[in-house]
Amino acid sequence: MLVTIPDLLSAAELAEVHALLDQGEFIDGRLSAGTEARRVKHNEELRQAPDLYQRLNHIVMNRLVRHPLYRLACLPLRVAAPFYARYRPGMTYGYHVDDPVMGGEERYRSDVSTTVFLTDPSDYEGGELSVRTTFGLQRIKLPAGQAVVYPSSSLHRVEPVRSGERRVAVTWAQSMVRDPGQRALLFELGQIRERLLAEQPELEETGRLSNVYANLVRMWADI
Ligand code: NI
């Protein structure tokens, strides 16, 4: 399941994020890669100077973890601090699945990956996020300020950037529900539930469906 979050960051927030990234130092992304990823990863990542990094996260992560679509699609238990990456011409990230277990002292299982697109698509060529799904290859290049959420287990790559500069924030979450198929069902049902609760809260079926949703989460949650 790929879910697009269309309204994550405003233009003002994006401007602030870019101003902060412009002050930062970028280093070889291979330094943070696992053994497998190191062979295919060719990008640069923000060196995490504490003050700058916290200000960025305050904007990007606050918005992400509170976003209702993210919460419904991901059912997050733990959300990692992000990487801020940039791809300049010739840079790419070949096919890989994300590391299954991440984190330093507090380890977590990566169930859900998120890419927040920070650069307007007209400002760079190439750089699509290609994800292999059961319905074939999906190529994703979203407007700045939008995000895509996808299973960390899916094979994906970043197509080579041919011109301009692609900036993204990427992060991972451990979901309360580890199975992507179960998460997809809960996402569908959860959206229907929210719609009914907003529009027909007095209907008996609204309450019954809401109870089914709650009890499915209880049945499948692993915390
Ligand atoms: Ni990845």
PDB file of C-alpha atoms and ligand atoms in Angstrom:
ATOM      1  CA  MET A   1       0.000   0.000   0.000  1.00  0.00           C
ATOM      2  CA  LEU A   2       1.350   3.388  -1.025  1.00  0.00           C
ATOM      3  CA  VAL A   3      -0.324   6.369   0.620  1.00  0.00           C
ATOM      4  CA  THR A   4       0.243   9.950  -0.437  1.00  0.00           C
ATOM      5  CA  ILE A   5      -0.057  12.687   2.163  1.00  0.00           C
ATOM      6  CA  PRO A   6      -0.887  15.736   0.081  1.00  0.00           C
ATOM      7  CA  ASP A   7      -0.756  18.608   2.556  1.00  0.00           C
ATOM      8  CA  LEU A   8       2.089  17.921   4.941  1.00  0.00           C
ATOM      9  CA  LEU A   9       4.172  21.125   4.801  1.00  0.00           C
ATOM     10  CA  SER A  10       3.039  24.629   3.878  1.00  0.00           C
ATOM     11  CA  ALA A  11       5.023  26.925   1.567  1.00  0.00           C
ATOM     12  CA  ALA A  12       6.219  28.909   4.594  1.00  0.00           C
ATOM     13  CA  GLU A  13       7.362  25.746   6.367  1.00  0.00           C
ATOM     14  CA  LEU A  14       9.156  24.547   3.225  1.00  0.00           C
ATOM     15  CA  ALA A  15      10.966  27.869   2.920  1.00  0.00           C
ATOM     16  CA  GLU A  16      12.120  27.534   6.524  1.00  0.00           C
ATOM     17  CA  VAL A  17      13.252  23.950   5.973  1.00  0.00           C
ATOM     18  CA  HIS A  18      15.320  24.936   2.915  1.00  0.00           C
ATOM     19  CA  ALA A  19      16.850  27.911   4.758  1.00  0.00           C
ATOM     20  CA  LEU A  20      17.935  25.540   7.525  1.00  0.00           C
ATOM     21  CA  LEU A  21      19.246  22.924   5.083  1.00  0.00           C
ATOM     22  CA  ASP A  22      21.238  25.639   3.289  1.00  0.00           C
ATOM     23  CA  GLN A  23      23.108  26.279   6.558  1.00  0.00           C
ATOM     24  CA  GLY A  24      23.832  22.589   7.103  1.00  0.00           C
ATOM     25  CA  GLU A  25      26.773  20.434   6.143  1.00  0.00           C
ATOM     26  CA  PHE A  26      26.082  17.424   3.949  1.00  0.00           C
ATOM     27  CA  ILE A  27      28.208  14.283   4.137  1.00  0.00           C
ATOM     28  CA  ASP A  28      28.445  11.045   2.168  1.00  0.00           C
ATOM     29  CA  GLY A  29      25.246   9.042   2.713  1.00  0.00           C
ATOM     30  CA  ARG A  30      27.180   5.783   2.652  1.00  0.00           C
ATOM     31  CA  LEU A  31      28.364   6.524   6.201  1.00  0.00           C
ATOM     32  CA  SER A  32      24.881   5.752   7.566  1.00  0.00           C
ATOM     33  CA  ALA A  33      24.192   2.795   5.274  1.00  0.00           C
ATOM     34  CA  GLY A  34      24.165  -0.876   6.242  1.00  0.00           C
ATOM     35  CA  THR A  35      26.487  -3.305   4.466  1.00  0.00           C
ATOM     36  CA  GLU A  36      24.009  -4.099   1.710  1.00  0.00           C
ATOM     37  CA  ALA A  37      22.836  -0.546   1.115  1.00  0.00           C
ATOM     38  CA  ARG A  38      26.401   0.777   0.926  1.00  0.00           C
ATOM     39  CA  ARG A  39      26.846  -0.885  -2.454  1.00  0.00           C
ATOM     40  CA  VAL A  40      23.914   0.955  -4.030  1.00  0.00           C
ATOM     41  CA  LYS A  41      23.607   4.186  -2.037  1.00  0.00           C
ATOM     42  CA  HIS A  42      25.001   7.314  -3.605  1.00  0.00           C
ATOM     43  CA  ASN A  43      23.652  10.454  -2.006  1.00  0.00           C
ATOM     44  CA  GLU A  44      24.492  13.006   0.670  1.00  0.00           C
ATOM     45  CA  GLU A  45      22.951  13.423   4.087  1.00  0.00           C
ATOM     46  CA  LEU A  46      22.773  16.298   6.513  1.00  0.00           C
ATOM     47  CA  ARG A  47      25.271  16.019   9.307  1.00  0.00           C
ATOM     48  CA  GLN A  48      23.094  16.107  12.394  1.00  0.00           C
ATOM     49  CA  ALA A  49      24.313  19.226  14.213  1.00  0.00           C
ATOM     50  CA  PRO A  50      22.005  19.277  17.272  1.00  0.00           C
ATOM     51  CA  ASP A  51      20.465  22.754  17.060  1.00  0.00           C
ATOM     52  CA  LEU A  52      19.841  22.776  13.323  1.00  0.00           C
ATOM     53  CA  TYR A  53      18.599  19.196  13.357  1.00  0.00           C
ATOM     54  CA  GLN A  54      16.128  19.871  16.157  1.00  0.00           C
ATOM     55  CA  ARG A  55      14.732  22.917  14.391  1.00  0.00           C
ATOM     56  CA  LEU A  56      14.215  20.888  11.214  1.00  0.00           C
ATOM     57  CA  ASN A  57      12.564  18.043  13.076  1.00  0.00           C
ATOM     58  CA  HIS A  58      10.368  20.471  14.945  1.00  0.00           C
ATOM     59  CA  ILE A  59       8.837  21.474  11.614  1.00  0.00           C
ATOM     60  CA  VAL A  60       8.869  18.230   9.645  1.00  0.00           C
ATOM     61  CA  MET A  61       8.269  15.585  12.290  1.00  0.00           C
ATOM     62  CA  ASN A  62       5.703  17.525  14.276  1.00  0.00           C
ATOM     63  CA  ARG A  63       3.619  17.806  11.163  1.00  0.00           C
ATOM     64  CA  LEU A  64       4.120  14.191  10.113  1.00  0.00           C
ATOM     65  CA  VAL A  65       3.351  12.395  13.361  1.00  0.00           C
ATOM     66  CA  ARG A  66       0.218  14.463  13.923  1.00  0.00           C
ATOM     67  CA  HIS A  67      -1.130  14.090  10.416  1.00  0.00           C
ATOM     68  CA  PRO A  68      -4.380  12.060  10.490  1.00  0.00           C
ATOM     69  CA  LEU A  69      -3.602  10.239   7.220  1.00  0.00           C
ATOM     70  CA  TYR A  70      -0.158   9.250   8.498  1.00  0.00           C
ATOM     71  CA  ARG A  71      -1.644   7.998  11.762  1.00  0.00           C
ATOM     72  CA  LEU A  72      -4.312   5.975   9.943  1.00  0.00           C
ATOM     73  CA  ALA A  73      -1.932   4.490   7.379  1.00  0.00           C
ATOM     74  CA  CYS A  74       0.978   3.793   9.708  1.00  0.00           C
ATOM     75  CA  LEU A  75      -0.557   3.144  13.144  1.00  0.00           C
ATOM     76  CA  PRO A  76       2.796   4.212  14.578  1.00  0.00           C
ATOM     77  CA  LEU A  77       4.280   2.777  17.725  1.00  0.00           C
ATOM     78  CA  ARG A  78       7.760   4.303  17.341  1.00  0.00           C
ATOM     79  CA  VAL A  79       8.777   6.909  14.795  1.00  0.00           C
ATOM     80  CA  ALA A  80      12.467   7.464  14.109  1.00  0.00           C
ATOM     81  CA  ALA A  81      14.211  10.791  13.743  1.00  0.00           C
ATOM     82  CA  PRO A  82      14.624  11.417  10.018  1.00  0.00           C
ATOM     83  CA  PHE A  83      17.523  11.719   7.634  1.00  0.00           C
ATOM     84  CA  TYR A  84      17.660  14.768   5.408  1.00  0.00           C
ATOM     85  CA  ALA A  85      19.164  13.724   2.092  1.00  0.00           C
ATOM     86  CA  ARG A  86      20.103  15.476  -1.096  1.00  0.00           C
ATOM     87  CA  TYR A  87      20.758  14.085  -4.531  1.00  0.00           C
ATOM     88  CA  ARG A  88      22.732  16.122  -7.016  1.00  0.00           C
ATOM     89  CA  PRO A  89      23.263  15.213 -10.679  1.00  0.00           C
ATOM     90  CA  GLY A  90      24.440  11.628 -11.051  1.00  0.00           C
ATOM     91  CA  MET A  91      23.349  10.626  -7.555  1.00  0.00           C
ATOM     92  CA  THR A  92      21.003   7.697  -7.029  1.00  0.00           C
ATOM     93  CA  TYR A  93      20.028   5.006  -4.563  1.00  0.00           C
ATOM     94  CA  GLY A  94      19.786   1.588  -6.216  1.00  0.00           C
ATOM     95  CA  TYR A  95      17.248  -1.125  -5.444  1.00  0.00           C
ATOM     96  CA  HIS A  96      17.125  -2.159  -1.797  1.00  0.00           C
ATOM     97  CA  VAL A  97      14.779  -2.976   1.045  1.00  0.00           C
ATOM     98  CA  ASP A  98      15.278  -0.863   4.135  1.00  0.00           C
ATOM     99  CA  ASP A  99      17.204  -2.269   7.098  1.00  0.00           C
ATOM    100  CA  PRO A 100      14.795  -4.397   9.160  1.00  0.00           C
ATOM    101  CA  VAL A 101      16.013  -3.209  12.568  1.00  0.00           C
ATOM    102  CA  MET A 102      17.275   0.316  13.101  1.00  0.00           C
ATOM    103  CA  GLY A 103      18.165   2.672  15.893  1.00  0.00           C
ATOM    104  CA  GLY A 104      21.055   2.996  18.304  1.00  0.00           C
ATOM    105  CA  GLU A 105      20.243   2.402  21.952  1.00  0.00           C
ATOM    106  CA  GLU A 106      16.519   2.249  21.292  1.00  0.00           C
ATOM    107  CA  ARG A 107      16.093  -0.237  18.516  1.00  0.00           C
ATOM    108  CA  TYR A 108      12.940  -0.543  16.498  1.00  0.00           C
ATOM    109  CA  ARG A 109      11.656  -2.653  13.619  1.00  0.00           C
ATOM    110  CA  SER A 110      11.117  -0.702  10.411  1.00  0.00           C
ATOM    111  CA  ASP A 111       7.628  -1.437   9.096  1.00  0.00           C
ATOM    112  CA  VAL A 112       6.728   1.793   7.332  1.00  0.00           C
ATOM    113  CA  SER A 113       9.020   4.069   5.344  1.00  0.00           C
ATOM    114  CA  THR A 114       8.188   7.692   4.626  1.00  0.00           C
ATOM    115  CA  THR A 115       9.706  10.031   2.064  1.00  0.00           C
ATOM    116  CA  VAL A 116       8.866  13.721   2.393  1.00  0.00           C
ATOM    117  CA  PHE A 117       9.542  15.524  -0.872  1.00  0.00           C
ATOM    118  CA  LEU A 118      11.069  18.936  -0.182  1.00  0.00           C
ATOM    119  CA  THR A 119      11.963  20.110  -3.704  1.00  0.00           C
ATOM    120  CA  ASP A 120       9.510  21.151  -6.367  1.00  0.00           C
ATOM    121  CA  PRO A 121       9.512  18.560  -9.215  1.00  0.00           C
ATOM    122  CA  SER A 122      10.251  21.259 -11.792  1.00  0.00           C
ATOM    123  CA  ASP A 123      13.544  22.005 -10.004  1.00  0.00           C
ATOM    124  CA  TYR A 124      15.160  18.655 -10.807  1.00  0.00           C
ATOM    125  CA  GLU A 125      15.080  15.962 -13.489  1.00  0.00           C
ATOM    126  CA  GLY A 126      14.959  12.274 -12.576  1.00  0.00           C
ATOM    127  CA  GLY A 127      14.955  11.410  -8.881  1.00  0.00           C
ATOM    128  CA  GLU A 128      11.666   9.507  -8.885  1.00  0.00           C
ATOM    129  CA  LEU A 129      11.114   7.085  -6.040  1.00  0.00           C
ATOM    130  CA  SER A 130      10.367   3.752  -7.741  1.00  0.00           C
ATOM    131  CA  VAL A 131       8.610   1.172  -5.576  1.00  0.00           C
ATOM    132  CA  ARG A 132       7.887  -2.396  -6.663  1.00  0.00           C
ATOM    133  CA  THR A 133       4.380  -3.311  -5.568  1.00  0.00           C
ATOM    134  CA  THR A 134       2.088  -6.256  -6.240  1.00  0.00           C
ATOM    135  CA  PHE A 135       0.513  -4.038  -8.919  1.00  0.00           C
ATOM    136  CA  GLY A 136       3.805  -3.351 -10.659  1.00  0.00           C
ATOM    137  CA  LEU A 137       6.358  -0.581 -10.485  1.00  0.00           C
ATOM    138  CA  GLN A 138       5.126   2.744  -9.131  1.00  0.00           C
ATOM    139  CA  ARG A 139       7.184   5.851  -9.875  1.00  0.00           C
ATOM    140  CA  ILE A 140       6.582   8.651  -7.425  1.00  0.00           C
ATOM    141  CA  LYS A 141       7.640  12.260  -7.734  1.00  0.00           C
ATOM    142  CA  LEU A 142       5.471  14.470  -5.586  1.00  0.00           C
ATOM    143  CA  PRO A 143       5.154  18.241  -5.250  1.00  0.00           C
ATOM    144  CA  ALA A 144       7.258  19.821  -2.516  1.00  0.00           C
ATOM    145  CA  GLY A 145       5.615  19.464   0.884  1.00  0.00           C
ATOM    146  CA  GLN A 146       3.932  16.137   0.105  1.00  0.00           C
ATOM    147  CA  ALA A 147       4.919  12.725   1.429  1.00  0.00           C
ATOM    148  CA  VAL A 148       4.543   9.082   0.475  1.00  0.00           C
ATOM    149  CA  VAL A 149       4.262   6.206   2.937  1.00  0.00           C
ATOM    150  CA  TYR A 150       5.174   2.655   1.850  1.00  0.00           C
ATOM    151  CA  PRO A 151       6.097  -0.699   3.418  1.00  0.00           C
ATOM    152  CA  SER A 152       9.779  -0.826   4.405  1.00  0.00           C
ATOM    153  CA  SER A 153       9.826  -4.392   3.051  1.00  0.00           C
ATOM    154  CA  SER A 154       9.105  -3.289  -0.515  1.00  0.00           C
ATOM    155  CA  LEU A 155      11.931  -3.166  -3.034  1.00  0.00           C
ATOM    156  CA  HIS A 156      12.544   0.471  -3.983  1.00  0.00           C
ATOM    157  CA  ARG A 157      15.094   2.780  -5.517  1.00  0.00           C
ATOM    158  CA  VAL A 158      15.709   6.450  -6.220  1.00  0.00           C
ATOM    159  CA  GLU A 159      16.202   7.027  -9.940  1.00  0.00           C
ATOM    160  CA  PRO A 160      19.357   8.942 -10.874  1.00  0.00           C
ATOM    161  CA  VAL A 161      19.018  12.707 -10.689  1.00  0.00           C
ATOM    162  CA  ARG A 162      19.933  14.188 -14.064  1.00  0.00           C
ATOM    163  CA  SER A 163      19.861  17.883 -13.205  1.00  0.00           C
ATOM    164  CA  GLY A 164      19.022  20.158 -10.296  1.00  0.00           C
ATOM    165  CA  GLU A 165      18.925  18.982  -6.707  1.00  0.00           C
ATOM    166  CA  ARG A 166      16.446  16.667  -5.005  1.00  0.00           C
ATOM    167  CA  ARG A 167      15.990  17.147  -1.281  1.00  0.00           C
ATOM    168  CA  VAL A 168      13.961  14.782   0.871  1.00  0.00           C
ATOM    169  CA  ALA A 169      13.396  13.854   4.472  1.00  0.00           C
ATOM    170  CA  VAL A 170      13.142  10.110   5.043  1.00  0.00           C
ATOM    171  CA  THR A 171      12.001   8.368   8.165  1.00  0.00           C
ATOM    172  CA  TRP A 172      10.830   4.986   9.419  1.00  0.00           C
ATOM    173  CA  ALA A 173       8.301   3.764  11.906  1.00  0.00           C
ATOM    174  CA  GLN A 174       7.535   0.624  13.783  1.00  0.00           C
ATOM    175  CA  SER A 175       3.829   0.097  13.418  1.00  0.00           C
ATOM    176  CA  MET A 176       1.544  -1.367  16.049  1.00  0.00           C
ATOM    177  CA  VAL A 177       0.476  -3.714  13.229  1.00  0.00           C
ATOM    178  CA  ARG A 178       3.466  -5.353  11.576  1.00  0.00           C
ATOM    179  CA  ASP A 179       1.638  -7.006   8.658  1.00  0.00           C
ATOM    180  CA  PRO A 180       1.254  -4.691   5.630  1.00  0.00           C
ATOM    181  CA  GLY A 181      -1.950  -6.459   4.511  1.00  0.00           C
ATOM    182  CA  GLN A 182      -3.591  -5.960   7.894  1.00  0.00           C
ATOM    183  CA  ARG A 183      -2.480  -2.324   7.919  1.00  0.00           C
ATOM    184  CA  ALA A 184      -4.035  -1.825   4.483  1.00  0.00           C
ATOM    185  CA  LEU A 185      -7.380  -3.242   5.673  1.00  0.00           C
ATOM    186  CA  LEU A 186      -7.313  -1.055   8.785  1.00  0.00           C
ATOM    187  CA  PHE A 187      -6.471   1.984   6.669  1.00  0.00           C
ATOM    188  CA  GLU A 188      -9.505   1.388   4.469  1.00  0.00           C
ATOM    189  CA  LEU A 189     -11.816   0.694   7.378  1.00  0.00           C
ATOM    190  CA  GLY A 190     -10.393   3.570   9.425  1.00  0.00           C
ATOM    191  CA  GLN A 191     -11.113   6.066   6.668  1.00  0.00           C
ATOM    192  CA  ILE A 192     -14.718   4.870   6.383  1.00  0.00           C
ATOM    193  CA  ARG A 193     -15.067   5.087  10.163  1.00  0.00           C
ATOM    194  CA  GLU A 194     -13.816   8.682  10.271  1.00  0.00           C
ATOM    195  CA  ARG A 195     -16.161   9.689   7.474  1.00  0.00           C
ATOM    196  CA  LEU A 196     -19.160   8.101   9.176  1.00  0.00           C
ATOM    197  CA  LEU A 197     -18.255   9.549  12.574  1.00  0.00           C
ATOM    198  CA  ALA A 198     -18.113  13.020  10.993  1.00  0.00           C
ATOM    199  CA  GLU A 199     -21.212  12.777   8.822  1.00  0.00           C
ATOM    200  CA  GLN A 200     -23.575  10.288  10.438  1.00  0.00           C
ATOM    201  CA  PRO A 201     -22.541   9.944  14.069  1.00  0.00           C
ATOM    202  CA  GLU A 202     -26.082   9.089  15.180  1.00  0.00           C
ATOM    203  CA  LEU A 203     -26.435   6.084  12.857  1.00  0.00           C
ATOM    204  CA  GLU A 204     -26.392   2.746  14.692  1.00  0.00           C
ATOM    205  CA  GLU A 205     -24.108   1.211  12.039  1.00  0.00           C
ATOM    206  CA  THR A 206     -21.553   3.987  12.613  1.00  0.00           C
ATOM    207  CA  GLY A 207     -21.137   2.857  16.193  1.00  0.00           C
ATOM    208  CA  ARG A 208     -21.006  -0.803  15.218  1.00  0.00           C
ATOM    209  CA  LEU A 209     -18.389  -0.230  12.527  1.00  0.00           C
ATOM    210  CA  SER A 210     -16.369   1.892  14.921  1.00  0.00           C
ATOM    211  CA  ASN A 211     -16.393  -0.961  17.431  1.00  0.00           C
ATOM    212  CA  VAL A 212     -15.256  -3.443  14.790  1.00  0.00           C
ATOM    213  CA  TYR A 213     -12.364  -1.127  13.882  1.00  0.00           C
ATOM    214  CA  ALA A 214     -11.334  -0.791  17.523  1.00  0.00           C
ATOM    215  CA  ASN A 215     -11.511  -4.530  18.096  1.00  0.00           C
ATOM    216  CA  LEU A 216      -9.512  -5.338  14.958  1.00  0.00           C
ATOM    217  CA  VAL A 217      -6.771  -2.971  16.125  1.00  0.00           C
ATOM    218  CA  ARG A 218      -6.876  -4.719  19.509  1.00  0.00           C
ATOM    219  CA  MET A 219      -6.671  -8.139  17.825  1.00  0.00           C
ATOM    220  CA  TRP A 220      -3.708  -7.207  15.624  1.00  0.00           C
ATOM    221  CA  ALA A 221      -1.799  -4.655  17.707  1.00  0.00           C
ATOM    222  CA  ASP A 222       1.586  -5.838  18.869  1.00  0.00           C
ATOM    223  CA  ILE A 223       2.954  -3.415  21.462  1.00  0.00           C
TER     224      ILE A 223
HETATM  225 NI    NI B   1      15.062   2.938   1.234  1.00  0.00          NI
END
